Short mmCIF file of C-alpha atoms in Angstrom, two decimals:
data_model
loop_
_atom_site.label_atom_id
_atom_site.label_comp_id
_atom_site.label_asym_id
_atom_site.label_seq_id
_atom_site.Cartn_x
_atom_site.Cartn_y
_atom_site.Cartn_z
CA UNK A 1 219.51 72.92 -31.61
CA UNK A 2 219.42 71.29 -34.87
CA UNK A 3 217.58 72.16 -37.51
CA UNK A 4 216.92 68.52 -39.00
CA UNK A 5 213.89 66.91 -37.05
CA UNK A 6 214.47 63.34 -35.95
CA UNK A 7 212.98 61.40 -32.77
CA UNK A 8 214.84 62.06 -29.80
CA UNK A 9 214.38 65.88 -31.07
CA UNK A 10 211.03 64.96 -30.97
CA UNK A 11 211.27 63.75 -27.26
CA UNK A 12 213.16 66.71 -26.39
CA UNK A 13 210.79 68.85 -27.57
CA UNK A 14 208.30 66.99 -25.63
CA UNK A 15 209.67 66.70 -22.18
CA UNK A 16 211.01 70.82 -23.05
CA UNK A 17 207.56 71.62 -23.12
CA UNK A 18 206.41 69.24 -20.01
CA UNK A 19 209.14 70.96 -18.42
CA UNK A 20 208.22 74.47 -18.67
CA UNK A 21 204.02 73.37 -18.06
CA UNK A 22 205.94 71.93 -14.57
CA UNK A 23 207.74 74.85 -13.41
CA UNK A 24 204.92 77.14 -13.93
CA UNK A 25 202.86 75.09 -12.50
CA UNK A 26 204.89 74.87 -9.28
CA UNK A 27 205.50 78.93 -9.42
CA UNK A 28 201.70 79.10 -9.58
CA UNK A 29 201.57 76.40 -6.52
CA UNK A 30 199.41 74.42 -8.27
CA UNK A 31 199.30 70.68 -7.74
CA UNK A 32 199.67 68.64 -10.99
CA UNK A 33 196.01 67.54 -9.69
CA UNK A 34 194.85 70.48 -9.14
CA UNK A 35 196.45 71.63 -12.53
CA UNK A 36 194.53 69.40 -14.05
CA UNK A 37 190.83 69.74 -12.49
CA UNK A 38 191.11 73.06 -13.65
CA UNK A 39 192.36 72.20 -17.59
CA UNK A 40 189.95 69.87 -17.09
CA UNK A 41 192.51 67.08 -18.61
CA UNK A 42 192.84 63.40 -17.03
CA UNK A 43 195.09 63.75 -13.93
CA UNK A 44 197.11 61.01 -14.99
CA UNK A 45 197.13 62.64 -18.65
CA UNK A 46 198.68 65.45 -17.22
CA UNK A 47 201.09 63.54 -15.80
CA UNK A 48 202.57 62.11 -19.20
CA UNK A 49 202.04 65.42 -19.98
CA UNK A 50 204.77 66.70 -18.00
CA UNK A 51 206.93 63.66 -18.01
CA UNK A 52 207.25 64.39 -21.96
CA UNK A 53 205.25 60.91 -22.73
CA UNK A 54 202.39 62.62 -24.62
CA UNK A 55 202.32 64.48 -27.67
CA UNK A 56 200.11 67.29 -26.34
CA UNK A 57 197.25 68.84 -28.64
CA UNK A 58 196.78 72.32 -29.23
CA UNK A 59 193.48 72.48 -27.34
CA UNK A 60 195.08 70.98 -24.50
CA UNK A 61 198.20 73.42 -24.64
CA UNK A 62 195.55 76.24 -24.63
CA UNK A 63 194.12 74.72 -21.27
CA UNK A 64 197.06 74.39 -19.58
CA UNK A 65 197.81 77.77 -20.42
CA UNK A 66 194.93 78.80 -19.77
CA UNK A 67 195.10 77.35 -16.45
CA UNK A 68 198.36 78.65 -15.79
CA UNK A 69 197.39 81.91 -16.53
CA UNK A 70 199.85 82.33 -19.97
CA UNK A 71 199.77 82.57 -23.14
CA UNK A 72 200.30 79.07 -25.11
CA UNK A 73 203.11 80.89 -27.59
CA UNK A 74 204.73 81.85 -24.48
CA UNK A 75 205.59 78.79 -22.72
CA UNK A 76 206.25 77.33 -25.95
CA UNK A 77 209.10 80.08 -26.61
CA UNK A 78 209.94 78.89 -22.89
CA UNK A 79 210.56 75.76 -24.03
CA UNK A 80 212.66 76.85 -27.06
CA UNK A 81 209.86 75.99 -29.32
CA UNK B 1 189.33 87.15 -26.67
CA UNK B 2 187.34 86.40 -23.51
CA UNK B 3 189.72 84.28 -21.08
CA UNK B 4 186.79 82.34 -20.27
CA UNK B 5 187.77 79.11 -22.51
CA UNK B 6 184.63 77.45 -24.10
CA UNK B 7 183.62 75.17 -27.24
CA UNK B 8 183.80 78.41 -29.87
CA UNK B 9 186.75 79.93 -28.75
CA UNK B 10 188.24 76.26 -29.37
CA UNK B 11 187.07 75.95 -32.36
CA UNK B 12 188.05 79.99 -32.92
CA UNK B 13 191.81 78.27 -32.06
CA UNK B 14 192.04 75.71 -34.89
CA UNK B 15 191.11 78.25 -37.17
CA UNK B 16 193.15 80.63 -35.94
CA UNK B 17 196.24 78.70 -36.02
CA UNK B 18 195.12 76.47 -39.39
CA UNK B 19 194.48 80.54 -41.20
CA UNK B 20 198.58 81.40 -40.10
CA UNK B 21 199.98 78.14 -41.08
CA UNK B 22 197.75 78.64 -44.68
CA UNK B 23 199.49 82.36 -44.78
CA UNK B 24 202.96 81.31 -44.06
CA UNK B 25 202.76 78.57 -46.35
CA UNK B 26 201.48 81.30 -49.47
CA UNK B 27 204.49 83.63 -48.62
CA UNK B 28 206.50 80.56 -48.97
CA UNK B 29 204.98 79.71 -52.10
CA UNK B 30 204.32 76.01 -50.81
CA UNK B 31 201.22 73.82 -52.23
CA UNK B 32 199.71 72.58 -49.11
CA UNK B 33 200.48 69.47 -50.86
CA UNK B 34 204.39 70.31 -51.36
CA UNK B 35 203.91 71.50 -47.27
CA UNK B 36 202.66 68.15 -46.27
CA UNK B 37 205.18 66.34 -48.08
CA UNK B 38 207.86 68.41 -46.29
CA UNK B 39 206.12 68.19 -42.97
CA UNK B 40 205.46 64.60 -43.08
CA UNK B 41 202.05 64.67 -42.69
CA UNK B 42 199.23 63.27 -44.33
CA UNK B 43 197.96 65.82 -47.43
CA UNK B 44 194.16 65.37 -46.57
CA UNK B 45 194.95 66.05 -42.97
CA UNK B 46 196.93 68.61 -44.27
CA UNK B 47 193.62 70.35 -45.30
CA UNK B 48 191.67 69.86 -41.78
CA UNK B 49 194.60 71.84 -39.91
CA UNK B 50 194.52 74.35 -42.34
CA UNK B 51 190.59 74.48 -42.43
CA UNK B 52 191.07 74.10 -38.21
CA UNK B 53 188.85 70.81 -38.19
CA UNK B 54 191.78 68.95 -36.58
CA UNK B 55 193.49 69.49 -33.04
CA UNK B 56 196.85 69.54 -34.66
CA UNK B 57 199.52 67.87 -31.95
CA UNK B 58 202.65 69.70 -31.09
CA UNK B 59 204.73 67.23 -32.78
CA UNK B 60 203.03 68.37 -35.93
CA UNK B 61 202.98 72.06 -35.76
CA UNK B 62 206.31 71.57 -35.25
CA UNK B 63 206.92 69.81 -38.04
CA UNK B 64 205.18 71.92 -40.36
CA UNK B 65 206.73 75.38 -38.44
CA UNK B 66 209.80 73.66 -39.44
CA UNK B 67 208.82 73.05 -43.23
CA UNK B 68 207.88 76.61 -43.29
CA UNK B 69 211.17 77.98 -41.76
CA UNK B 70 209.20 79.28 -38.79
CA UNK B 71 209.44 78.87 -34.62
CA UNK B 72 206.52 76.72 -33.42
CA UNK B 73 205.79 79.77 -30.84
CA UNK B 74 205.70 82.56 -33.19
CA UNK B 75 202.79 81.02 -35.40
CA UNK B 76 201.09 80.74 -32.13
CA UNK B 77 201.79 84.22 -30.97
CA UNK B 78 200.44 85.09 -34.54
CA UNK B 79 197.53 83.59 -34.55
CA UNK B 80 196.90 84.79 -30.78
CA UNK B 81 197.39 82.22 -28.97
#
């Protein structure tokens, strides 16, 4: 990837990231609702979440990880981050 | 660090994070001024991620991993997160 930022690396980074929170989430067969109850994040937040349409906060990463039982840093190096 | 997730360890997060992105920035010799320039960001906001008073966004700890020639992920895995 690049080095020099621009928007659609932005996006990509975004829907990278909503990627990875996705497939974890499915190998932890976890609904996206359910995914979210227990983040304790809007449902349809999530959602935009993992469509790449949100520009997640740190406390929110930390959730999800949380949630997902992993480390923030880790499915951020999953997502090439 | 307790996995249960709660208003202090949040808080312990920000700070975390904000305390690597100050001690990156010093080994690059970067004003946190000079940083937020690079970064993009705003230089008084600048100061609340450092001090961990803001939620910083992915978009912008990317931005300012990338100003201080770092991976997003590892200043997360270095300030444990």
């Amino acid at each position: 990837m690049s080095r020099v930022s621009g928007a659609s690396d932005e996006t990509g980074a975004l829907q990278r990231i909503g990627s990875v929170i996705r497939e974890c989430r499915r190998e932890t067969h976890l609904s996206q609702e359910a995914l979210a109850d227990a983040a304790g994040i809007d449902r349809s937040h999530m959602g935009k979440i993992e469509r790449g349409e949100r520009n997640v906060t740190l406390l929110n990463l930390i959730r999800i990880a949380g949630a997902l039982g992993r480390l923030p840093s880790t499915l951020m190096a999953q997502a090439d981050l």
